Tab-separated table of C-alpha atoms and ligand atoms in Angstrom:
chain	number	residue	atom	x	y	z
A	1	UNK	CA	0.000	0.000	0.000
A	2	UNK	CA	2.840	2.091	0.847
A	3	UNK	CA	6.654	1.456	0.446
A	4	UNK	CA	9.616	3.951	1.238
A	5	UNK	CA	12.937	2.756	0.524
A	6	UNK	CA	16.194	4.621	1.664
A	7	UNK	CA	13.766	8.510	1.335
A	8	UNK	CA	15.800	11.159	1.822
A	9	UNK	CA	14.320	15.404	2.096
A	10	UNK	CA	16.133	18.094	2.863
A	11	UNK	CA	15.114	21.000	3.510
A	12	UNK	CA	18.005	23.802	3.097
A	13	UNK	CA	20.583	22.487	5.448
A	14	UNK	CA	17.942	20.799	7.720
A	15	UNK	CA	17.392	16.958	6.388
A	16	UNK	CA	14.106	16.329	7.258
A	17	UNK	CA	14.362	12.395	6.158
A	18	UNK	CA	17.325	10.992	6.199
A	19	UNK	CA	17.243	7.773	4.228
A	20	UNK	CA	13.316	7.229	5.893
A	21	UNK	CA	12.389	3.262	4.838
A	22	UNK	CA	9.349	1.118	5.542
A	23	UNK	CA	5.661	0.086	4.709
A	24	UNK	CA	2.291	0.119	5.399
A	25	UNK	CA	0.147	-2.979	4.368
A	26	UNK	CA	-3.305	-2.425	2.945
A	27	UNK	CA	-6.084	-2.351	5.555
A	28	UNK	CA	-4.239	-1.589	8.877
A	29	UNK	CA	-4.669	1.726	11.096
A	30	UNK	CA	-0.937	2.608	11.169
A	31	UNK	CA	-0.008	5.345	13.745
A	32	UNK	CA	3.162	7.626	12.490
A	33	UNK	CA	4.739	7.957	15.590
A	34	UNK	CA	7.382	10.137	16.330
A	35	UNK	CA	8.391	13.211	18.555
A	36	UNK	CA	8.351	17.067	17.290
A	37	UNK	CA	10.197	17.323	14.287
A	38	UNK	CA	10.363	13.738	13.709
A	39	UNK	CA	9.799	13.792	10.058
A	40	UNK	CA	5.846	12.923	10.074
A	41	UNK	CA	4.184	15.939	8.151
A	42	UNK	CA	7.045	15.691	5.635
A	43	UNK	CA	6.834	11.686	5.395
A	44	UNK	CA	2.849	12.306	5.014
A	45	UNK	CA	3.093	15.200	2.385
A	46	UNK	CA	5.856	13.243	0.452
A	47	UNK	CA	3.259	10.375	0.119
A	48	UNK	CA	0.593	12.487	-0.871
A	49	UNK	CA	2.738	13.574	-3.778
A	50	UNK	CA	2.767	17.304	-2.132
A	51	UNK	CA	6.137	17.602	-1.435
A	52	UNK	CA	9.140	16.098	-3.858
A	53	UNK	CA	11.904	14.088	-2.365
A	54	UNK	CA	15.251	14.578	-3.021
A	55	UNK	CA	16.445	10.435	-2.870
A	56	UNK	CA	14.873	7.261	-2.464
A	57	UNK	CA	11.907	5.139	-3.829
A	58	UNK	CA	8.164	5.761	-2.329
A	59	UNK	CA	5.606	3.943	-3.732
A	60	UNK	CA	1.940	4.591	-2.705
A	61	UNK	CA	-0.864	2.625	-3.765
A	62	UNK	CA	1.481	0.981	-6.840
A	63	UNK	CA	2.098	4.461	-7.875
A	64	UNK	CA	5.058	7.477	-7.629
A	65	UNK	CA	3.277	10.137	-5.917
A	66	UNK	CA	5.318	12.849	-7.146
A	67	UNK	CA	5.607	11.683	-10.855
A	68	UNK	CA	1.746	10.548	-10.840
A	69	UNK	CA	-0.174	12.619	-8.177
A	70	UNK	CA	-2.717	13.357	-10.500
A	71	UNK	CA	-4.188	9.921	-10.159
A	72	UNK	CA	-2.997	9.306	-7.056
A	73	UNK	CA	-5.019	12.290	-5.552
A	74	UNK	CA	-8.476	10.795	-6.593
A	75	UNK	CA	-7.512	7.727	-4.407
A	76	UNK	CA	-6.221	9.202	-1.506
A	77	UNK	CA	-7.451	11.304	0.997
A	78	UNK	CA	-5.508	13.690	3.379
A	79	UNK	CA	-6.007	15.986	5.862
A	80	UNK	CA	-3.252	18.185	6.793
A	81	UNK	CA	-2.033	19.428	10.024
A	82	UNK	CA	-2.781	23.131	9.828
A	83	UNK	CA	-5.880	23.350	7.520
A	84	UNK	CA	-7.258	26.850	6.690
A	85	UNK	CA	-10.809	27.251	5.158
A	86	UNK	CA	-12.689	30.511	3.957
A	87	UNK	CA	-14.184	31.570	7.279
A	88	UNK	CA	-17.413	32.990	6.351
A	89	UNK	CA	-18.621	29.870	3.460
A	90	UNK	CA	-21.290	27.868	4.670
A	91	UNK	CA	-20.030	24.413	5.608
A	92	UNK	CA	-22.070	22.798	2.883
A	93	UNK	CA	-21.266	25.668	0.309
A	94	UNK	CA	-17.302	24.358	0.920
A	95	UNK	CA	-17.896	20.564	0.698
A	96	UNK	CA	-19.713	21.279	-2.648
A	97	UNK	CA	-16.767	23.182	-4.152
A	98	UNK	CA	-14.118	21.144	-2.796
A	99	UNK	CA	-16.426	17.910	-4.265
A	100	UNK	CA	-16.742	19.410	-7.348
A	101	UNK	CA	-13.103	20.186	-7.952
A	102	UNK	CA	-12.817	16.645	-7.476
A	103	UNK	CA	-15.025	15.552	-10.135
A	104	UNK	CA	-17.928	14.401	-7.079
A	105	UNK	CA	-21.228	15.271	-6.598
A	106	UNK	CA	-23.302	16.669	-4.006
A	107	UNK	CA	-24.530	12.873	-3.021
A	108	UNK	CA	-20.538	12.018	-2.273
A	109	UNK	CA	-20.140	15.688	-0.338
A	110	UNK	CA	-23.204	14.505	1.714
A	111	UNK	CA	-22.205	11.082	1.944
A	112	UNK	CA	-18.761	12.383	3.367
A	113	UNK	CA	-20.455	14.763	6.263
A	114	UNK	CA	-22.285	11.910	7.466
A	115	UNK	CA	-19.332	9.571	7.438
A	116	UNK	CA	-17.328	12.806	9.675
A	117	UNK	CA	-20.393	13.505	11.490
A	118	UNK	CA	-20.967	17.165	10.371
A	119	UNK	CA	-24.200	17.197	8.481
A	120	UNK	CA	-25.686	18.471	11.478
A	121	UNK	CA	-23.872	21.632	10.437
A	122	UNK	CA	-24.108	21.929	7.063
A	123	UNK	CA	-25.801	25.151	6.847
A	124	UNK	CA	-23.349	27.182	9.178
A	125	UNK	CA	-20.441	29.337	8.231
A	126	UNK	CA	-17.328	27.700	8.909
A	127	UNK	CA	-16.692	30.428	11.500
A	128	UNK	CA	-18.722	29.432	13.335
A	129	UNK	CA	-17.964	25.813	13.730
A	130	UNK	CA	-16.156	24.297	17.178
A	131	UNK	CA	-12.445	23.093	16.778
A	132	UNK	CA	-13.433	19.733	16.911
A	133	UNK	CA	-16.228	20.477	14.287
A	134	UNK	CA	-13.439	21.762	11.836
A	135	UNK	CA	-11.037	18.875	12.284
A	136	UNK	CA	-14.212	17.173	11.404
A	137	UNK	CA	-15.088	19.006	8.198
A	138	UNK	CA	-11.194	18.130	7.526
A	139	UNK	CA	-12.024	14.869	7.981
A	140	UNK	CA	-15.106	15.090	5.389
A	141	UNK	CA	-13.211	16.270	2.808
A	142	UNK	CA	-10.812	13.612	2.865
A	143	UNK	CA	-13.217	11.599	2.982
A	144	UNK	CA	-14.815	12.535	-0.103
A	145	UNK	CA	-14.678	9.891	-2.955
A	146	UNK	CA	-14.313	6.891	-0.452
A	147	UNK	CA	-10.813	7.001	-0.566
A	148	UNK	CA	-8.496	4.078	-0.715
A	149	UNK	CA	-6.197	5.506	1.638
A	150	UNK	CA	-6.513	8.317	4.179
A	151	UNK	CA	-3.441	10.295	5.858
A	152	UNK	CA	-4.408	12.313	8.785
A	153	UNK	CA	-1.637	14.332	10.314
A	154	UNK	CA	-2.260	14.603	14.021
A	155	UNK	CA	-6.089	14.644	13.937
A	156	UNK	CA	-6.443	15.200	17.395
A	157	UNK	CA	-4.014	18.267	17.977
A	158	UNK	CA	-5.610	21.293	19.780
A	159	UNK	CA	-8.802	19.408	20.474
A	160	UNK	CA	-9.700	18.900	24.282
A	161	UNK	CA	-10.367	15.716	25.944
A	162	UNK	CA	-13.877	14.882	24.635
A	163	UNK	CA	-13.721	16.370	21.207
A	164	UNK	CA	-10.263	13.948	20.884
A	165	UNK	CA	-12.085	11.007	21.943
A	166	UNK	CA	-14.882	12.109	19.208
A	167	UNK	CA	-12.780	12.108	16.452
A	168	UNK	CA	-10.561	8.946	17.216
A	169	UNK	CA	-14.290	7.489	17.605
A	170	UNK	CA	-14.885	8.754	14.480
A	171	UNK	CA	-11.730	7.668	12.694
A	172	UNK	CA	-12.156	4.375	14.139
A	173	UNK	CA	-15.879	3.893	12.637
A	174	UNK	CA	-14.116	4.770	9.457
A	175	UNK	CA	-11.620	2.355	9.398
A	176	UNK	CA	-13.858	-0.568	10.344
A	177	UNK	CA	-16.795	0.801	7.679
A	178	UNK	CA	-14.783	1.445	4.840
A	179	UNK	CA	-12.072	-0.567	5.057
A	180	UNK	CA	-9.830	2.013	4.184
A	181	UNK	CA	-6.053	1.985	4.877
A	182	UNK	CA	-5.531	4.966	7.104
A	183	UNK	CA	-2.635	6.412	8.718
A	184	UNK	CA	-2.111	8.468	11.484
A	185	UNK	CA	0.650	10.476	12.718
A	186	UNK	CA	0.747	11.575	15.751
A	187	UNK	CA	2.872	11.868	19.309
A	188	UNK	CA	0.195	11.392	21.618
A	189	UNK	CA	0.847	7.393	22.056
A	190	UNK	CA	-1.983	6.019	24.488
A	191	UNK	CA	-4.296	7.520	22.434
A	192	UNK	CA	-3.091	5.856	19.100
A	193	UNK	CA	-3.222	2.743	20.466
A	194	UNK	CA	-6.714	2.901	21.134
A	195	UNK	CA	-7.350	2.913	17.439
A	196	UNK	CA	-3.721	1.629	15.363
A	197	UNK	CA	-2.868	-1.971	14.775
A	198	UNK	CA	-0.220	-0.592	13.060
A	199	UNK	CA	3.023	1.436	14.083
A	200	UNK	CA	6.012	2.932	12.229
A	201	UNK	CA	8.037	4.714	14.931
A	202	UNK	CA	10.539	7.645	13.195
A	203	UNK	CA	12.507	9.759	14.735
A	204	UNK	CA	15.416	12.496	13.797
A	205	UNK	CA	14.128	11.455	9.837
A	206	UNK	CA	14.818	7.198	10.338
A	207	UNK	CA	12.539	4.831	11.251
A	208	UNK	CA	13.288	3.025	13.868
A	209	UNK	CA	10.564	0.028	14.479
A	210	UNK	CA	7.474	-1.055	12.763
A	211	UNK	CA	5.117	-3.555	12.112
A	212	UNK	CA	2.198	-4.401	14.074
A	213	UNK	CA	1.045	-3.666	17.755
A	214	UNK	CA	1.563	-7.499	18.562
A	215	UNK	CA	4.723	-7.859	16.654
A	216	UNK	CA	6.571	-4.455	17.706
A	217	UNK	CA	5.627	-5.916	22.015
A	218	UNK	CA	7.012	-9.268	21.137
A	219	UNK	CA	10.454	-7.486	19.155
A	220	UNK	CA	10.932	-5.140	21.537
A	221	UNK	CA	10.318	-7.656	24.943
A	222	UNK	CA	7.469	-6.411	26.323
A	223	UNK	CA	3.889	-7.658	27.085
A	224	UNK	CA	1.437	-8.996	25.208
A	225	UNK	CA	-2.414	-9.760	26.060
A	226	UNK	CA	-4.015	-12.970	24.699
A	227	UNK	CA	-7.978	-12.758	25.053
A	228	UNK	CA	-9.666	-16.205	24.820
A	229	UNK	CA	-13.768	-16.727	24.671
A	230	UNK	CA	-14.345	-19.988	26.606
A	231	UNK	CA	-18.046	-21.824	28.014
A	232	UNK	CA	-15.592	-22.651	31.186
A	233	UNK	CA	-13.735	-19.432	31.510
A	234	UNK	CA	-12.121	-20.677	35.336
A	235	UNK	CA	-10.884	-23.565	34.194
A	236	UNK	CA	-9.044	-21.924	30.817
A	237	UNK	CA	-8.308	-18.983	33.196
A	238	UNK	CA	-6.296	-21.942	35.737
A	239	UNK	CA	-4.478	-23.605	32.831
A	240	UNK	CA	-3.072	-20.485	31.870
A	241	UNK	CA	-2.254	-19.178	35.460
A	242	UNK	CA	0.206	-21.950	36.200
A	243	UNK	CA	1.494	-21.396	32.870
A	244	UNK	CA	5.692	-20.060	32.931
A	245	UNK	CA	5.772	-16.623	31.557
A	246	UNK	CA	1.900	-15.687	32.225
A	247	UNK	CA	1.869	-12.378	34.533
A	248	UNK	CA	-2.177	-12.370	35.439
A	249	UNK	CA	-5.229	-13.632	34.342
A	250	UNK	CA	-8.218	-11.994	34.753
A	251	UNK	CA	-11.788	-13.663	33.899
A	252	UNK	CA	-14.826	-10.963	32.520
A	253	UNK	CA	-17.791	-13.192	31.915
A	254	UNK	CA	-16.892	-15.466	29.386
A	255	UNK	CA	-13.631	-13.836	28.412
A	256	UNK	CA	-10.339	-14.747	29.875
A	257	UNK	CA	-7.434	-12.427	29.551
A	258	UNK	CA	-4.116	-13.176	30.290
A	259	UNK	CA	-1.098	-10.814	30.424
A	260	UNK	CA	2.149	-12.573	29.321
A	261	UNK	CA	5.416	-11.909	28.608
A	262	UNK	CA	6.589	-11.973	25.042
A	263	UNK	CA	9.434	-14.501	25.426
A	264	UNK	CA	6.266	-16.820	26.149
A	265	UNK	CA	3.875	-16.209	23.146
A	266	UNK	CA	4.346	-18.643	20.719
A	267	UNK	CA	4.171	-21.438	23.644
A	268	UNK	CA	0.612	-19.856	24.862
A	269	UNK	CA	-0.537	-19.621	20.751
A	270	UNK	CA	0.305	-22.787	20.857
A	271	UNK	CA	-1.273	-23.744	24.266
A	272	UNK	CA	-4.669	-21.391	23.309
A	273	UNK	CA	-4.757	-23.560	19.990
A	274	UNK	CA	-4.961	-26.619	21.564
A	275	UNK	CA	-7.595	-25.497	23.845
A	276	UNK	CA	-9.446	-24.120	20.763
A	277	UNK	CA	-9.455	-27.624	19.081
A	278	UNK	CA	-10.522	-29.269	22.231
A	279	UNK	CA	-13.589	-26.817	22.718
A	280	UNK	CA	-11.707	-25.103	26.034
A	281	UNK	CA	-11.367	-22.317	24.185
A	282	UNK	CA	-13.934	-21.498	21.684
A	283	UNK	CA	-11.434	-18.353	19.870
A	284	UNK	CA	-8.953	-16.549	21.140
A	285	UNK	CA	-6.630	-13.274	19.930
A	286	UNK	CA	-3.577	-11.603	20.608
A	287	UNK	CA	-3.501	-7.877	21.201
A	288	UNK	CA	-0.806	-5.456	23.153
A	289	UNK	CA	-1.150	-2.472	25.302
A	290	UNK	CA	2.550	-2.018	25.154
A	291	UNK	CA	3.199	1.141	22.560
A	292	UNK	CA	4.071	3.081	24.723
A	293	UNK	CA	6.837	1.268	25.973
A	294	UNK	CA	7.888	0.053	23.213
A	295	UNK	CA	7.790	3.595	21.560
A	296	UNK	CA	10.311	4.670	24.946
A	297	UNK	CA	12.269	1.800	23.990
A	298	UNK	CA	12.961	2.269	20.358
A	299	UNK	CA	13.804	6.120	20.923
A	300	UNK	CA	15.947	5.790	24.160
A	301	UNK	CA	17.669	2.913	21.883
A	302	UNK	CA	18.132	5.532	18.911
A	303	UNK	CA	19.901	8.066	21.229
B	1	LIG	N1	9.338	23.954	4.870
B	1	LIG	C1	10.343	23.709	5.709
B	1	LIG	N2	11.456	24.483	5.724
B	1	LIG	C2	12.476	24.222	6.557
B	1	LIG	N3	12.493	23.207	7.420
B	1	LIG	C3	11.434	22.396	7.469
B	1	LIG	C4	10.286	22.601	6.624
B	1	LIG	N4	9.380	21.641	6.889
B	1	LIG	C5	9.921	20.868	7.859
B	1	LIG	N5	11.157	21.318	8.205
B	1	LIG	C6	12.045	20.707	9.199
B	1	LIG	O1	12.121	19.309	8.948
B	1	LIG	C7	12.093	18.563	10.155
B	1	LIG	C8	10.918	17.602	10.136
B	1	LIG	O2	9.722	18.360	10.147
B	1	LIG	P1	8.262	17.734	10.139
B	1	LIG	O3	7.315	18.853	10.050
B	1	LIG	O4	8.183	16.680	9.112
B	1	LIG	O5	8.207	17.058	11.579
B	1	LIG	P2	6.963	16.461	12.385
B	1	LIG	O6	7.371	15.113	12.841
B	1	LIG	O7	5.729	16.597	11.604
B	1	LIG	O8	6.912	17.407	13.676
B	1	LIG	P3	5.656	17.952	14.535
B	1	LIG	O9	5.336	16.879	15.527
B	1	LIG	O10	6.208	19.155	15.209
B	1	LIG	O11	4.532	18.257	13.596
B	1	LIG	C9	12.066	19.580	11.275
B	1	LIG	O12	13.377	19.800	11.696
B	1	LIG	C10	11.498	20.806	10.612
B	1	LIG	O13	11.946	21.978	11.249
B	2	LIG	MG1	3.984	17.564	11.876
């Protein structure tokens, strides 16, 4: 979906990426993670085929960006970090423009503020919409067309608490409805792992990890959560607690989840598998609430 290989940008004597490599497969939420001045709004605007690089290979959706943005831009949708609109146009007045510059209709602009949740303000100025509201109408239009991929730099920044939560909701409904390829970039890392499966960690214009949420715990040593459906949820939850490696188990009605150490995960897939063929278990899946360490990790190890 996307590939950069070796991507170098300068920008005067500042290099912004300095030989930036990885990939996103097609259908994750991928978080760009990295601190201020990391190299995210120049990685995203490179793949949008806004901003030329000066070395290295990028491929987005089988295509050059720069060489063939033209046909790149119908597929993609962006929204960028600082986005200005004309303060006094009616909400719905802008999505119609903007729709019709892309070749769209007013049934795709509509579609789009539904999809963001702003058609309940279609007929106010832009003015006079809320901060969260606007990132919102930023979402719309890159949402306009049904997009193949979206890149959202730092969706959430300036919003407060509940207006964040809104639009990660938001982003998150998007991702499982449309089954778009999105990525993120952001610094804010609980909050991304609410709604990635999917990291690329940069930093100083490299990238130092990816891959996904599961794989980047287990790489980088730290804990992984397996979460098993069973009819006999005590007597999974007691296998696994006498199991080496296993940290806690906790049982919520029929779900049993057990925090384990990574060194132990293929021997519990393996365990949970057996369990699932014997009817113990009746599914089970592998998840990890360890970004943020492993995000401290790969940094501190970059240093
Ligand atoms: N147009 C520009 N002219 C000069 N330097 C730039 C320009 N754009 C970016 N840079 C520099 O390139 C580096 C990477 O910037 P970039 O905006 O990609 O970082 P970022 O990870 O998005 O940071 P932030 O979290 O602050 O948004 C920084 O050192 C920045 O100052
Ligand atoms: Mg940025």
């Amino acid at each position: 979906m996307i590939a950069f290989e070796g991507v170098v940008k300068r920008f005067g004597a500042t290099e912004a990426l300095r030989g930036a490599t990885f990939t996103v497969p097609k259908g994750v939420v991928a978080g760009l993670l990295g601190p201020n001045g990391a190299g995210k709004t120049t990685t995203i605007k490179i793949a949008a085929g806004l901003l030329r690089r000066d070395g290295g290979r990028v491929s987005v959706l089988g295509l050059d960006p720069w060489e063939q943005g033209e046909e790149l831009r119908e597929r993609v949708g962006v929204l960028h970090e600082r986005p200005a609109y004309p303060p006094d146009v009616p909400v719905k007045v802008l999505l119609r423009h903007v729709a019709r510059i892309r070749g769209l209709g007013w049934e795709d602009a509509l579609q789009a503020a539904k999809l963001a949740g702003v058609e309940r303000y279609l007929e106010r100025p832009v003015s006079a919409l809320s901060r969260g509201y606007l990132q919102r109408l930023g979402l719309a239009i890159a949402l306009l067309g049904e997009p193949e991929l979206l890149l959202l730099d730092e969706p959430t920044a300036n919003l407060d608490p509940s207006a964040r939560r809104e639009v990660l909701a938001a982003i998150k409904t998007l991702g499982e409805e449309m089954g778009a390829t999105i990525v993120i970039s952001s610094h804010i890392i609980p909050e991304m792992e609410q709604v990635c499966n999917y990291a690329v960690i940069i930093s100083g214009g490299v990238v130092l990890a990816q891959g996904s949420l599961t794989d980047l715990a287990t790489a980088f040593g730290a804990e992984v959560e397996f979460v098993a459906r069973s009819r006999e949820p005590r007597r999974l939850a007691s296998l696994l607690v006498s199991e080496e490696g296993v940290r806690g188990v906790e049982v919520e009605g029929d779900r049993v989840v057990a925090r384990a150490a990574s060194s132990a995960r293929q021997r519990l897939e393996a365990l949970l598998e057996k369990a699932r063929l014997e009817g113990l278990a009746l599914g089970w899946e592998l998840r990890s609430r360890s970004l943020g360490e492993v995000y401290e990790r790969a940094v501190q190890a970059s240093r």
